[in-house]
Coordinates of C-alpha atoms in Angstrom, one line a residue:
X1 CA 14.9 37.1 154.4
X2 CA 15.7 38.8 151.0
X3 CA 13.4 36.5 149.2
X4 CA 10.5 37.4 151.4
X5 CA 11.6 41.0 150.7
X6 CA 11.8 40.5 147.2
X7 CA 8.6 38.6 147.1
X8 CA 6.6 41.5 148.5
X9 CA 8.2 43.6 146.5
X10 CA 7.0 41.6 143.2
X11 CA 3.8 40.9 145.1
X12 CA 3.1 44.5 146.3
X13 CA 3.8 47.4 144.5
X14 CA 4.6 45.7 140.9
X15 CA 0.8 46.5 140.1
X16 CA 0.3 50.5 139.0
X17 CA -3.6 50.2 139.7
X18 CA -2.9 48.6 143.3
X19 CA -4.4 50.5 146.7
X20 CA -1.0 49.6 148.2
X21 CA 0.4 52.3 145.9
X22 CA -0.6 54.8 148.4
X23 CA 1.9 53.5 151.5
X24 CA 5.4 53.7 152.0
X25 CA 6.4 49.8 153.2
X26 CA 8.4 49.2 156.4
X27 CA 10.0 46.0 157.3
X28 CA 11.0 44.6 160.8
X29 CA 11.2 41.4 162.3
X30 CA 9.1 40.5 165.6
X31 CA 8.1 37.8 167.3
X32 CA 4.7 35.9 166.2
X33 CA 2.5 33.9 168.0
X34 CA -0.8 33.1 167.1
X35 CA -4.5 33.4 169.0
X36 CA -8.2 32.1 168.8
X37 CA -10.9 33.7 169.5
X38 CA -12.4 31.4 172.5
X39 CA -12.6 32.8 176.0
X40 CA -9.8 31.3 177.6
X41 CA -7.6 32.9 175.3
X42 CA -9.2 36.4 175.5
X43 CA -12.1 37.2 177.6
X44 CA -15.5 36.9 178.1
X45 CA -15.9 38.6 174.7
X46 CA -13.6 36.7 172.4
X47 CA -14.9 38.2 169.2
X48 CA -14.5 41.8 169.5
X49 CA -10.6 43.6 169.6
X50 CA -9.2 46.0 171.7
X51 CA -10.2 48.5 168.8
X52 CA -13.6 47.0 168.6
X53 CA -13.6 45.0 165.2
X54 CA -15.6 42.1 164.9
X55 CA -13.7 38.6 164.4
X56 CA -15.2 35.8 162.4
X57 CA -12.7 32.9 161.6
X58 CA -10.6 32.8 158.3
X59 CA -10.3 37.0 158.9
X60 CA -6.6 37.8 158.3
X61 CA -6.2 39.5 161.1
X62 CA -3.4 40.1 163.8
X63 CA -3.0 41.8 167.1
X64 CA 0.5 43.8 167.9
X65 CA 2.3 44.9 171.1
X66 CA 1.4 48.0 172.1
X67 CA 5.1 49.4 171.6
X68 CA 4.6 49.0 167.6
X69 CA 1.4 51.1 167.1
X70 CA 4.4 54.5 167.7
X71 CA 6.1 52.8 164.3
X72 CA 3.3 52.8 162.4
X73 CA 1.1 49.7 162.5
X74 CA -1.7 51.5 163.9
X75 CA -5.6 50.1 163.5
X76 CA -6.1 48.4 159.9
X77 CA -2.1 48.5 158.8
X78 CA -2.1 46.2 156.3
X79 CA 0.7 43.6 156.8
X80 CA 3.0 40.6 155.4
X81 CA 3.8 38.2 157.5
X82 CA 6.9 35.9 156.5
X83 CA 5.7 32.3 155.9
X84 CA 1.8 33.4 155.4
X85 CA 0.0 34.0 152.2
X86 CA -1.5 37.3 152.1
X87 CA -2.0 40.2 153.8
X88 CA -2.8 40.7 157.3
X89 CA -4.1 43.6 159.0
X90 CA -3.9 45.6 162.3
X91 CA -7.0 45.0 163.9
X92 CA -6.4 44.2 167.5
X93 CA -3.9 45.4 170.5
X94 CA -2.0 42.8 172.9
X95 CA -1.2 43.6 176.6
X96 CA 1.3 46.2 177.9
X97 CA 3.7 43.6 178.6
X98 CA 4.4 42.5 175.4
X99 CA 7.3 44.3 173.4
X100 CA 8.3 43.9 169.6
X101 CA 5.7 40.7 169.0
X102 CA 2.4 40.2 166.9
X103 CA -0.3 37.7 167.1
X104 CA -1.8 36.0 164.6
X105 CA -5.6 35.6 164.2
X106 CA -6.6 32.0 163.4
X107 CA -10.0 31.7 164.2
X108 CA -11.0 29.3 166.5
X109 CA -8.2 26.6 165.4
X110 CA -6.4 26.0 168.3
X111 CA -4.8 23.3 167.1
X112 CA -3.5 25.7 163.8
X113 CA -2.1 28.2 166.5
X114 CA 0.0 25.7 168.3
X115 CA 1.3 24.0 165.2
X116 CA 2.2 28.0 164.8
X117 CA 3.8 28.4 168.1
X118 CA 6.1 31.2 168.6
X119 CA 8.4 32.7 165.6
X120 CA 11.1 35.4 164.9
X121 CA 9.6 36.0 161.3
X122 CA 10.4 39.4 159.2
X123 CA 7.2 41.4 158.5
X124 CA 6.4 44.5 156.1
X125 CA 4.2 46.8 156.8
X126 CA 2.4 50.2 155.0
X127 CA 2.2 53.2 156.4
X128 CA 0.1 56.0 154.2
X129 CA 2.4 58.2 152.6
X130 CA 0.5 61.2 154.6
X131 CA 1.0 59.5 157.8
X132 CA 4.6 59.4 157.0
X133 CA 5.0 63.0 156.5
X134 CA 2.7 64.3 159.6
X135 CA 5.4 61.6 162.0

């Protein structure tokens, strides 16, 4: 866990010029699962989110329980994930039921999501500094 944290830190903010500059990073650790966009998985229109974003495979996208957007990672959050290269960002919204969990975008791999299964993994998130101070 503090390698990951250290990582991000080198990774992240080491670089003065760098449009993550502007947020103040937040870590927690859900649990991820992964997702395709085919039908079966979704509906009947698998590539368009809950916030209406388009999805075209190799996007780094992910989809969080609705219980997350209140701590921040609202629509286009951008995101770490532990154990993927990267950053991710919030682009779609998983059912009510869900609590404390992403899912990960991978295209229309299903094979890459089940290899991916389901993880505790520790993710860092940005929140703009002036959404920070209006929460």
């Amino acid at each position: 866990m503090y390698r990951f944290i250290i990582l991000f830190l080198i990774l992240f903010l080491a670089c003065k010029d760098n449009p993550e500059d502007n947020y103040t990073w937040k870590t927690l650790q859900v649990t991820a699962t992964a997702y395709n966009s085919l039908a079966y998985q979704t509906n009947s229109n698998p590539h368009i989110t809950a916030f209406g974003d388009s999805l075209k495979p190799g996007m780094k996208y992910i989809a969080v329980s609705r219980d997350l957007l209140s701590l921040g990672l609202k629509h286009n959050t951008p995101v770490a994930i532990e154990g993927m290269e990267g950053l991710y960002y919030v682009k779609d919204k998983m059912h009510y039921r869900w609590k404390k969990r992403i899912d990960i975008y991978m295209g229309t791999d299903v094979k890459a999501a089940k290899n991916w299964g389901r993880k505790k993994v520790e993710i860092a998130y940005g929140v703009l500094e002036s959404e920070e101070s209006v929460d």
